[in-house]
Coordinates of C-alpha atoms in Angstrom, one line a residue:
M149 CA -42.6 7.3 -50.1
P150 CA -40.1 7.0 -47.7
Q151 CA -40.7 6.6 -43.9
Q152 CA -40.6 8.3 -41.8
A153 CA -38.2 7.8 -38.6
K154 CA -39.1 7.3 -35.3
K155 CA -39.6 9.1 -33.1
V156 CA -36.9 8.4 -29.9
K157 CA -39.5 8.6 -26.3
S158 CA -37.4 10.3 -23.6
D159 CA -39.1 10.6 -20.2
D160 CA -36.6 14.3 -20.1
L161 CA -39.0 15.8 -22.7
D162 CA -42.1 15.3 -20.6
R163 CA -40.4 16.8 -17.6
P164 CA -40.4 20.7 -16.9
V165 CA -36.8 22.3 -17.7
E166 CA -36.9 23.4 -13.8
E167 CA -36.4 19.7 -13.5
I168 CA -33.9 18.8 -15.8
Y169 CA -32.1 21.6 -14.8
Q170 CA -30.7 22.5 -11.2
K171 CA -28.4 24.3 -9.5
K172 CA -27.7 23.0 -6.0
T173 CA -25.3 25.1 -3.3
Q174 CA -22.2 23.6 -2.7
L175 CA -23.1 22.0 0.7
E176 CA -26.2 20.0 -1.1
H177 CA -24.0 19.1 -4.2
I178 CA -21.5 17.1 -1.3
L179 CA -24.0 15.2 0.4
L180 CA -25.9 14.4 -3.3
R181 CA -22.4 13.2 -5.0
P182 CA -20.4 12.2 -1.9
D183 CA -17.5 9.8 -3.8
T184 CA -16.6 13.1 -5.5
Y185 CA -15.3 14.6 -2.3
I186 CA -15.0 12.1 0.6
G187 CA -14.8 8.7 -1.6
S188 CA -17.4 6.2 -1.8
V189 CA -19.6 5.5 0.4
E190 CA -20.5 1.8 -0.3
M191 CA -19.5 -0.9 2.0
I192 CA -16.4 -2.1 0.3
T193 CA -14.1 -5.4 1.9
Q194 CA -10.5 -5.8 1.0
P195 CA -7.2 -6.6 3.5
M196 CA -6.3 -4.1 5.2
W197 CA -3.4 -4.0 8.1
V198 CA -5.3 -3.6 11.5
Y199 CA -4.0 -4.0 14.9
D200 CA -5.1 -7.1 16.7
S201 CA -5.3 -6.1 20.3
A202 CA -5.1 -9.6 21.9
Q203 CA -1.8 -10.6 20.1
E204 CA -1.1 -7.1 20.2
C205 CA 0.3 -6.6 16.7
M206 CA -0.9 -5.5 13.2
V207 CA -2.3 -8.4 11.4
N208 CA -3.6 -7.9 7.8
R209 CA -7.3 -9.8 7.3
P210 CA -10.4 -8.7 5.0
L211 CA -12.1 -5.8 6.6
S212 CA -15.2 -4.6 5.4
F213 CA -15.9 -0.5 6.1
V214 CA -17.1 2.5 4.4
P215 CA -13.9 4.1 2.8
G216 CA -16.2 7.6 2.8
L217 CA -16.9 7.2 6.6
F218 CA -12.7 6.5 7.3
K219 CA -11.8 9.6 5.2
I220 CA -13.4 12.4 7.3
F221 CA -12.5 10.2 10.8
D222 CA -8.5 10.2 9.0
D223 CA -9.1 14.0 7.9
I224 CA -9.4 15.2 11.3
L225 CA -6.8 12.6 12.9
V226 CA -4.1 14.1 10.1
N227 CA -4.9 18.1 11.3
S228 CA -4.0 17.1 15.1
A229 CA -0.7 15.8 13.4
D230 CA -0.2 18.7 11.1
N231 CA 0.1 20.7 14.3
K232 CA 2.9 19.7 15.3
I233 CA 4.4 21.1 12.6
R234 CA 3.0 24.5 13.1
D235 CA 3.7 24.3 16.7
H236 CA 6.8 21.6 17.9
S237 CA 6.1 22.2 21.9
M238 CA 2.8 20.3 21.1
D239 CA 3.5 17.0 23.0
T240 CA 0.3 15.3 23.2
L241 CA -2.5 13.9 21.3
K242 CA -5.7 12.1 22.4
V243 CA -8.2 10.2 21.2
D244 CA -11.4 8.6 22.3
I245 CA -13.7 6.2 20.3
N246 CA -16.6 5.8 21.8
A247 CA -18.7 3.2 19.5
E248 CA -22.0 2.6 21.8
K249 CA -21.9 6.8 21.9
G250 CA -20.7 6.6 18.0
E251 CA -18.7 9.8 19.1
I252 CA -15.1 10.6 18.5
S253 CA -13.4 13.2 20.0
I254 CA -9.2 14.5 19.1
F255 CA -7.4 16.4 21.1
N256 CA -4.1 18.3 20.6
N257 CA -2.3 20.6 23.1
G258 CA -0.5 22.9 20.2
R259 CA -1.0 25.6 19.4
G260 CA -4.3 26.9 19.6
I261 CA -6.8 28.1 16.3
P262 CA -6.6 32.1 16.8
V263 CA -10.2 33.0 18.9
E264 CA -10.5 36.4 16.7
I265 CA -12.9 37.9 14.5
H266 CA -11.8 37.7 11.0
S267 CA -11.8 41.3 9.5
K268 CA -12.3 40.8 6.0
E269 CA -14.9 38.0 6.8
G270 CA -16.4 39.0 10.0
I271 CA -17.0 35.9 11.5
W272 CA -14.9 34.3 14.0
V273 CA -11.3 32.4 12.9
P274 CA -12.8 28.8 14.0
E275 CA -15.8 28.8 12.6
L276 CA -14.2 30.2 9.2
I277 CA -12.2 27.3 9.0
F278 CA -14.6 24.4 10.0
G279 CA -18.3 25.6 9.2
H280 CA -17.2 27.4 6.2
L281 CA -16.0 25.8 2.8
L282 CA -13.4 26.7 1.0
T283 CA -11.2 27.8 3.3
S284 CA -8.3 26.7 4.4
S285 CA -4.5 27.9 5.4
N286 CA -2.9 26.2 2.8
Y287 CA -3.6 27.8 -0.9
N288 CA -0.4 29.4 -0.7
D289 CA 0.9 27.2 -3.3
D290 CA 4.4 29.4 -3.1
Q291 CA 4.8 28.3 0.6
K292 CA 6.2 24.8 0.5
K293 CA 4.7 23.0 3.5
V294 CA 4.9 19.5 4.8
T295 CA 1.2 19.1 6.7
G296 CA -1.3 16.5 5.4
G297 CA -3.9 19.6 4.7
R298 CA -3.7 20.9 1.6
N299 CA -7.7 21.5 -0.3
G300 CA -9.2 23.2 2.6
Y301 CA -12.0 20.1 2.7
G302 CA -11.0 17.8 5.5
A303 CA -12.4 19.4 8.2
K304 CA -15.7 20.6 6.7
L305 CA -16.5 17.6 4.9
C306 CA -16.2 15.6 8.8
N307 CA -18.8 18.0 9.7
I308 CA -21.1 17.8 7.4
F309 CA -21.2 14.1 7.2
S310 CA -21.9 14.5 11.2
T311 CA -25.3 14.8 12.9
E312 CA -23.0 16.9 15.7
F313 CA -19.9 18.9 15.3
I314 CA -18.1 20.3 18.2
I315 CA -14.9 22.9 17.9
E316 CA -12.9 24.1 21.2
T317 CA -10.2 26.0 21.2
A318 CA -7.9 28.0 23.7
D319 CA -6.1 31.0 22.8
C320 CA -3.4 32.5 25.1
R321 CA -2.4 35.4 23.0
V322 CA -5.5 36.3 23.8
G323 CA -7.1 35.2 26.8
K324 CA -10.2 33.2 25.2
K325 CA -11.6 29.8 24.6
F326 CA -13.9 29.2 21.8
R327 CA -16.8 26.9 21.6
Q328 CA -19.1 26.1 18.9
V329 CA -22.0 23.1 18.1
F330 CA -22.8 22.7 14.9
N331 CA -25.7 20.3 13.6
N332 CA -28.0 17.9 11.1
N333 CA -24.8 18.2 8.9
M334 CA -23.2 21.8 9.5
S335 CA -26.7 23.3 8.2
I336 CA -27.1 24.2 11.8
K337 CA -24.9 26.9 13.4
N338 CA -25.0 27.5 16.7
E339 CA -24.4 30.6 18.3
P340 CA -20.0 30.5 19.3
E341 CA -19.3 30.5 22.9
I342 CA -16.2 32.7 24.2
S343 CA -14.9 32.5 27.1
N344 CA -11.7 33.5 29.2
Y345 CA -8.9 31.2 29.3
P346 CA -5.9 32.0 31.6
R347 CA -2.9 33.1 30.0
S348 CA -0.7 30.7 32.2
N349 CA -2.1 27.5 30.4
S350 CA -1.1 25.9 28.1
E351 CA -3.6 26.2 24.2
Y352 CA -5.4 23.5 22.5
T353 CA -7.9 22.3 20.2
K354 CA -10.8 19.4 20.8
I355 CA -12.6 18.2 18.0
T356 CA -15.4 16.0 18.7
F357 CA -18.1 14.7 16.1
K358 CA -20.7 11.9 15.5
P359 CA -20.9 10.3 12.2
D360 CA -24.5 10.6 10.3
F361 CA -24.4 6.7 10.1
A362 CA -27.3 6.8 7.4
K363 CA -24.9 8.9 4.9
F364 CA -22.8 5.9 4.9
G365 CA -25.4 2.8 5.2
M366 CA -24.9 1.9 8.5
T367 CA -26.7 2.5 12.0
S368 CA -23.5 2.5 14.3
M369 CA -19.9 1.8 14.4
D370 CA -19.1 -1.6 14.2
Q371 CA -16.0 -3.8 14.9
D372 CA -14.0 -3.2 11.9
L373 CA -14.7 0.2 12.1
V374 CA -13.0 0.3 15.5
A375 CA -9.8 -1.5 14.5
L376 CA -9.4 0.3 11.4
F377 CA -9.7 3.7 13.2
T378 CA -7.5 2.4 16.4
K379 CA -5.1 1.3 13.5
R380 CA -4.7 4.9 12.5
V381 CA -4.5 6.1 16.1
Y382 CA -1.0 3.5 16.5
D383 CA 0.3 5.2 13.2
L384 CA 0.7 8.4 14.5
A385 CA 1.8 6.8 17.6
G386 CA 4.9 5.4 15.2
V387 CA 5.5 8.2 12.7
V388 CA 5.0 11.6 14.5
Q389 CA 8.1 12.3 17.0
N390 CA 8.2 13.2 19.9
V391 CA 4.4 13.7 21.3
K392 CA 2.7 11.3 23.2
V393 CA -0.5 9.4 21.8
F394 CA -3.8 8.5 24.0
L395 CA -6.4 6.1 23.3
N396 CA -9.6 5.8 25.5
G397 CA -7.1 7.1 27.7
E398 CA -4.4 4.8 27.7
R399 CA -1.3 5.8 26.3
L400 CA -0.2 3.4 23.4
K401 CA 3.6 1.7 23.8
I402 CA 4.6 2.4 20.7
R403 CA 7.4 5.2 21.2
N404 CA 8.9 6.1 17.7
F405 CA 8.8 4.5 13.6
R406 CA 11.1 1.0 14.4
Q407 CA 8.6 -0.1 17.5
Y408 CA 5.8 0.8 15.5
V409 CA 7.4 -1.3 12.4
E410 CA 7.8 -4.3 15.0
L411 CA 4.3 -4.3 15.5
F412 CA 3.8 -6.1 12.1
V413 CA 7.1 -8.1 11.9
S414 CA 7.3 -9.1 15.5
K415 CA 4.2 -11.9 15.3
N416 CA 4.1 -12.2 11.2
E417 CA 4.2 -16.1 10.4
A418 CA 4.5 -15.8 7.0
L419 CA 8.1 -13.5 7.8
Q420 CA 9.2 -15.8 9.9
Q421 CA 8.9 -19.0 7.4
A422 CA 10.3 -16.6 4.7
A423 CA 13.5 -15.8 7.2
A424 CA 13.9 -19.4 8.0
S425 CA 14.1 -19.9 4.5
A426 CA 16.6 -17.2 4.8
G427 CA 18.5 -19.1 7.5
Q428 CA 17.5 -16.3 10.0
Q429 CA 16.0 -17.1 13.4
A430 CA 14.0 -14.1 13.7
P431 CA 12.4 -11.6 10.7
P432 CA 15.6 -8.8 10.3
L433 CA 14.8 -5.8 10.9
V434 CA 17.0 -2.7 8.9
H435 CA 16.1 0.7 10.2
S436 CA 17.5 4.1 9.1
I437 CA 17.0 7.4 9.9
V438 CA 18.0 9.6 6.9
N439 CA 17.6 12.3 8.1
D440 CA 15.0 14.9 9.4
R441 CA 12.2 13.7 6.4
W442 CA 13.1 9.9 5.8
E443 CA 12.8 7.5 7.9
I444 CA 12.9 3.8 6.2
C445 CA 12.9 0.0 7.3
F446 CA 13.4 -3.3 5.6
T447 CA 12.5 -6.6 6.0
L448 CA 12.0 -9.8 4.2
S449 CA 8.5 -10.4 2.3
D450 CA 6.7 -14.0 1.9
G451 CA 7.6 -13.5 -1.8
Q452 CA 5.4 -10.5 -2.4
F453 CA 6.2 -7.1 -2.5
Q454 CA 4.5 -5.3 0.4
Q455 CA 5.0 -2.0 2.4
V456 CA 3.6 0.4 4.4
S457 CA 4.2 4.1 4.4
F458 CA 3.5 7.4 5.3
V459 CA 3.5 11.5 4.2
N460 CA 2.9 14.2 6.2
S461 CA 1.6 11.6 8.9
I462 CA -1.0 10.1 6.0
N463 CA -1.2 6.8 5.1
T464 CA -0.6 5.8 1.9
Y465 CA -1.9 2.6 1.7
K466 CA -1.3 1.5 -1.8
G467 CA 1.8 3.2 -2.2
G468 CA 3.1 6.0 -4.5
T469 CA 6.2 7.6 -5.9
H470 CA 7.8 7.9 -2.8
V471 CA 7.6 4.1 -2.0
N472 CA 9.4 3.7 -5.1
Y473 CA 11.9 6.1 -4.9
V474 CA 12.3 3.7 -1.9
A475 CA 11.9 0.4 -3.1
D476 CA 14.1 0.9 -6.4
Q477 CA 17.1 2.3 -4.9
I478 CA 16.7 -1.2 -2.9
V479 CA 16.5 -3.3 -6.0
S480 CA 19.2 -2.3 -8.2
E481 CA 21.7 -3.2 -5.2
L482 CA 20.1 -6.6 -4.5
V483 CA 20.1 -7.2 -8.3
E484 CA 24.2 -6.3 -8.7
A485 CA 24.6 -8.5 -5.6
V486 CA 22.7 -11.3 -7.0
K487 CA 25.2 -11.4 -9.9
K488 CA 27.9 -11.6 -8.2
K489 CA 26.9 -14.4 -6.2
N490 CA 25.5 -16.4 -9.4
K491 CA 25.8 -15.1 -13.0
A492 CA 23.6 -18.0 -14.3
A493 CA 20.7 -17.0 -12.4
P494 CA 19.8 -13.9 -13.7
V495 CA 16.8 -11.6 -12.5
K496 CA 14.9 -8.9 -12.9
P497 CA 14.2 -5.9 -11.1
F498 CA 10.4 -6.6 -10.3
Q499 CA 11.3 -10.2 -9.3
V500 CA 13.6 -8.6 -7.2
K501 CA 11.4 -6.4 -5.5
N502 CA 9.2 -9.0 -4.8
H503 CA 11.5 -9.5 -1.7
L504 CA 11.5 -6.9 0.0
F505 CA 8.5 -5.2 2.4
V506 CA 9.4 -1.7 2.5
F507 CA 8.4 1.0 5.7
V508 CA 8.4 4.7 4.2
N509 CA 7.8 7.5 6.6
C510 CA 8.3 10.6 5.2
L511 CA 7.6 14.7 4.7
I512 CA 7.1 15.8 1.9
E513 CA 6.3 19.4 0.2
N514 CA 2.9 20.4 -1.2
P515 CA 2.5 16.6 -2.2
T516 CA -0.2 15.2 -4.8
F517 CA -2.4 12.8 -5.0
D518 CA -4.6 10.4 -7.1
S519 CA -7.9 11.1 -5.1
Q520 CA -9.2 13.2 -2.3
T521 CA -9.4 10.1 -0.4
K522 CA -4.8 10.4 -0.4
E523 CA -4.3 6.3 -0.3
N524 CA -1.5 6.9 -3.6
M525 CA 0.4 9.7 -3.9
T526 CA 1.9 10.9 -7.5
L527 CA 4.2 13.5 -6.8
R528 CA 7.9 13.6 -8.7
S529 CA 10.3 12.6 -7.2
S530 CA 12.4 15.9 -8.3
A531 CA 9.8 17.8 -6.3
F532 CA 9.6 15.8 -3.1
G533 CA 11.8 18.8 -1.5
S534 CA 14.4 16.5 -0.5
K535 CA 16.6 13.4 -1.0
C536 CA 16.6 9.8 0.4
E537 CA 19.7 8.4 -0.9
I538 CA 20.6 5.0 1.1
G539 CA 23.5 5.2 2.8
E540 CA 26.1 2.1 2.5
D541 CA 25.3 0.6 6.0
F542 CA 22.0 0.2 5.6
M543 CA 22.6 -2.0 2.5
K544 CA 25.2 -3.6 4.3
R545 CA 22.8 -4.9 6.6
V546 CA 20.3 -5.3 3.6
M547 CA 22.9 -8.0 2.2
K548 CA 23.2 -9.7 5.5
S549 CA 19.7 -10.0 6.2
G550 CA 19.3 -13.3 3.7
V551 CA 17.4 -11.6 0.6
V552 CA 19.9 -12.0 -1.7
E553 CA 20.0 -16.0 -0.6
N554 CA 16.5 -16.2 -0.6
I555 CA 16.5 -14.3 -4.6
L556 CA 18.6 -17.3 -5.8
S557 CA 16.5 -19.5 -3.7
W558 CA 13.9 -18.2 -5.9
A559 CA 15.5 -17.8 -8.8
K560 CA 16.6 -21.5 -8.7
F561 CA 13.6 -23.0 -8.2
K562 CA 12.0 -20.9 -11.3
Q563 CA 14.8 -22.6 -13.4
D564 CA 13.8 -25.9 -11.9
Q565 CA 10.0 -25.2 -12.7
L566 CA 10.9 -24.0 -16.5
L567 CA 13.2 -27.5 -16.8
K568 CA 10.3 -29.4 -15.5
K569 CA 8.4 -28.2 -19.0
T570 CA 10.7 -30.5 -20.9
D571 CA 10.4 -33.5 -19.1
G572 CA 9.9 -36.8 -21.1
A573 CA 6.9 -38.6 -20.0
K574 CA 7.5 -42.1 -18.3
K575 CA 4.7 -44.5 -20.8
S576 CA 3.7 -42.5 -24.0
R577 CA 4.6 -42.9 -27.9
L578 CA 6.8 -40.0 -28.9
S579 CA 6.0 -38.0 -32.2
G580 CA 7.0 -35.0 -33.6
I581 CA 10.5 -35.4 -33.6
T582 CA 11.6 -35.9 -37.1
K583 CA 15.3 -36.7 -36.7
L584 CA 14.2 -39.6 -34.5
D585 CA 13.4 -43.2 -35.5
D586 CA 12.2 -44.9 -32.6
A587 CA 12.5 -48.4 -31.1
N588 CA 9.2 -50.0 -31.5
N589 CA 9.0 -51.0 -27.6
A590 CA 10.1 -47.8 -26.7
G591 CA 7.2 -46.1 -24.0
T592 CA 5.3 -49.4 -23.5
K593 CA 5.9 -52.3 -20.8
N594 CA 9.3 -53.4 -22.2
A595 CA 11.0 -49.8 -22.8
S596 CA 13.7 -50.9 -20.4
R597 CA 14.9 -53.2 -22.7
C598 CA 15.6 -50.7 -25.1
T599 CA 18.8 -48.7 -26.2
L600 CA 18.8 -45.3 -27.9
I601 CA 22.3 -44.4 -30.0
L602 CA 23.4 -41.1 -30.4
T603 CA 25.1 -40.4 -33.8
E604 CA 27.0 -38.0 -35.1
G605 CA 25.6 -36.1 -37.5
D606 CA 22.8 -37.4 -40.0
S607 CA 25.6 -39.4 -42.1
A608 CA 26.5 -41.7 -39.5
K609 CA 22.6 -42.2 -38.3
A610 CA 22.2 -43.4 -41.7
L611 CA 25.1 -46.4 -40.6
A612 CA 23.4 -47.0 -37.7
V613 CA 19.9 -47.1 -38.9
S614 CA 21.5 -49.5 -41.8
G615 CA 23.0 -51.6 -38.6
L616 CA 19.3 -52.0 -37.5
S617 CA 18.4 -54.3 -40.6
V618 CA 20.3 -56.4 -38.3
V619 CA 19.1 -56.3 -34.9
G620 CA 15.7 -55.7 -35.8
R621 CA 13.9 -52.4 -34.5
D622 CA 12.4 -53.3 -31.9
N623 CA 14.7 -52.4 -28.8
W624 CA 17.0 -50.2 -30.9
G625 CA 16.4 -46.4 -32.0
V626 CA 18.9 -43.8 -33.8
Y627 CA 19.1 -39.9 -33.3
P628 CA 21.2 -38.1 -34.7
L629 CA 23.1 -34.9 -32.8
R630 CA 24.8 -31.8 -34.3
G631 CA 28.4 -32.4 -33.5
K632 CA 29.7 -32.2 -30.3
L633 CA 26.7 -31.8 -27.1
L634 CA 26.5 -29.3 -24.7
N635 CA 27.8 -30.2 -21.3
V636 CA 25.2 -29.1 -19.4
R637 CA 27.6 -29.3 -15.9
E638 CA 28.8 -26.4 -17.2
A639 CA 25.9 -24.9 -19.2
S640 CA 23.6 -21.6 -17.9
H641 CA 19.6 -22.0 -17.5
K642 CA 19.5 -20.2 -20.4
Q643 CA 21.8 -22.5 -22.4
I644 CA 19.6 -25.1 -21.2
M645 CA 16.4 -24.2 -22.3
D646 CA 17.3 -23.2 -25.5
N647 CA 19.3 -26.2 -26.7
N648 CA 16.6 -28.1 -28.4
E649 CA 18.7 -31.5 -29.2
I650 CA 19.1 -31.5 -24.7
N651 CA 15.3 -31.2 -24.9
Q652 CA 14.5 -33.5 -27.2
I653 CA 16.8 -36.5 -25.4
K654 CA 14.5 -35.7 -22.5
Q655 CA 11.7 -36.5 -24.4
I656 CA 12.9 -39.3 -25.8
M657 CA 14.6 -41.5 -23.2
G658 CA 11.6 -40.2 -20.5
L659 CA 13.8 -38.1 -17.9
Q660 CA 12.6 -36.1 -15.7
H661 CA 14.7 -33.1 -14.1
G662 CA 15.8 -33.2 -10.2
K663 CA 15.5 -36.9 -11.3
Q664 CA 17.9 -39.7 -10.6

């Protein structure tokens, strides 16, 4: 009889269909699957740039933080910076971080949100923007925008992952001020408070929120998180033009992108060493405002490609197509410069790129990213809406920075390393060189008494070997050459590496690269 198939036991078979198949509201789904919307809610540790208040500079150190928590803060911050694009009269941005209370507030004095009832939805516009999902002013893809917001999630996600979320805004057009408090992950919406506001006063928008730390496996705001938030405030002081940025009531000293970049360069020991090896007293800083949408800086790296970049005020700390667009132009010019300096030192573009530290601040039309966390831009360069054509003056200053000398020095070092691989050993008996008739004492304590006879071809070798019957084989060895030996003084690195005879003579005689 054929055996019956074993029944596969499944817990699902014993459960009601109502438990197996469930429908969630969007709010419930966001809280249940937060990684889909804000990234991981697990603590990670990775190297990040943060501001060191003691040294007054940026330092790269291992940082422990929750990406999702960082994301909800960053969305509100970028939204505030976006207001500068919409209203050029905005000139103040204030951020207050209270670690003890676990509270953050972000204020800008740009154009406020319209304080009026939305005719179609029947609710106040500020509530629609911050308290209802899938609402945004960025859904018209025919309109080319250079703001950071795009998908209509950011501010609402901050509200959803907060125990308290307060929106305040003033609209001088109608002389009204709006204030509304949300609690318990946006599930409780208190009635908006509408009051009169003098039309002569300046408009503003202020968001205050208390993150729900329990949703991120935390109990409070730790030092690493505060350091990361602080760094992002410094970012905006550098990348948003003509805006005074305040942190905890104190105006930051950073006034422009160049001053911001100096925070990374001026006290960086690794970059100072790279500069010294290039004959520079300090790390060079080459800066250029290419046009109204692109600003770039260059300095020497410590041997590994580094970048700090921004797209519409978003910190793309993993880089992206905008960084490659700039770096590739610099690399192309440097490859040609290295060839002119030393044709015998061929280098590949990726090897040249390792000597670059590039800073990019740009405005891109309708940028796309590889995730909701927006740390890597993926938009093709042809769709940027603008060009960053690096000028001749910028490249001249790059050439004078010492980067070419560093690349050549590195190339020589790599060549020396490769040549050392074919070094001979001081004391060892050789095997595997078929045409070598070695001296018996070669590779022993009596090796200094030995002589190697190099002959021109095999027939000459036969003549020399016949002579060994007279003088003996103890201290005499013979190795045949194929015609004229390569002149290594004039040869390129590749010619030497590819020359079998040179490599075998090094092995036979125990010659070592770089030693006399």
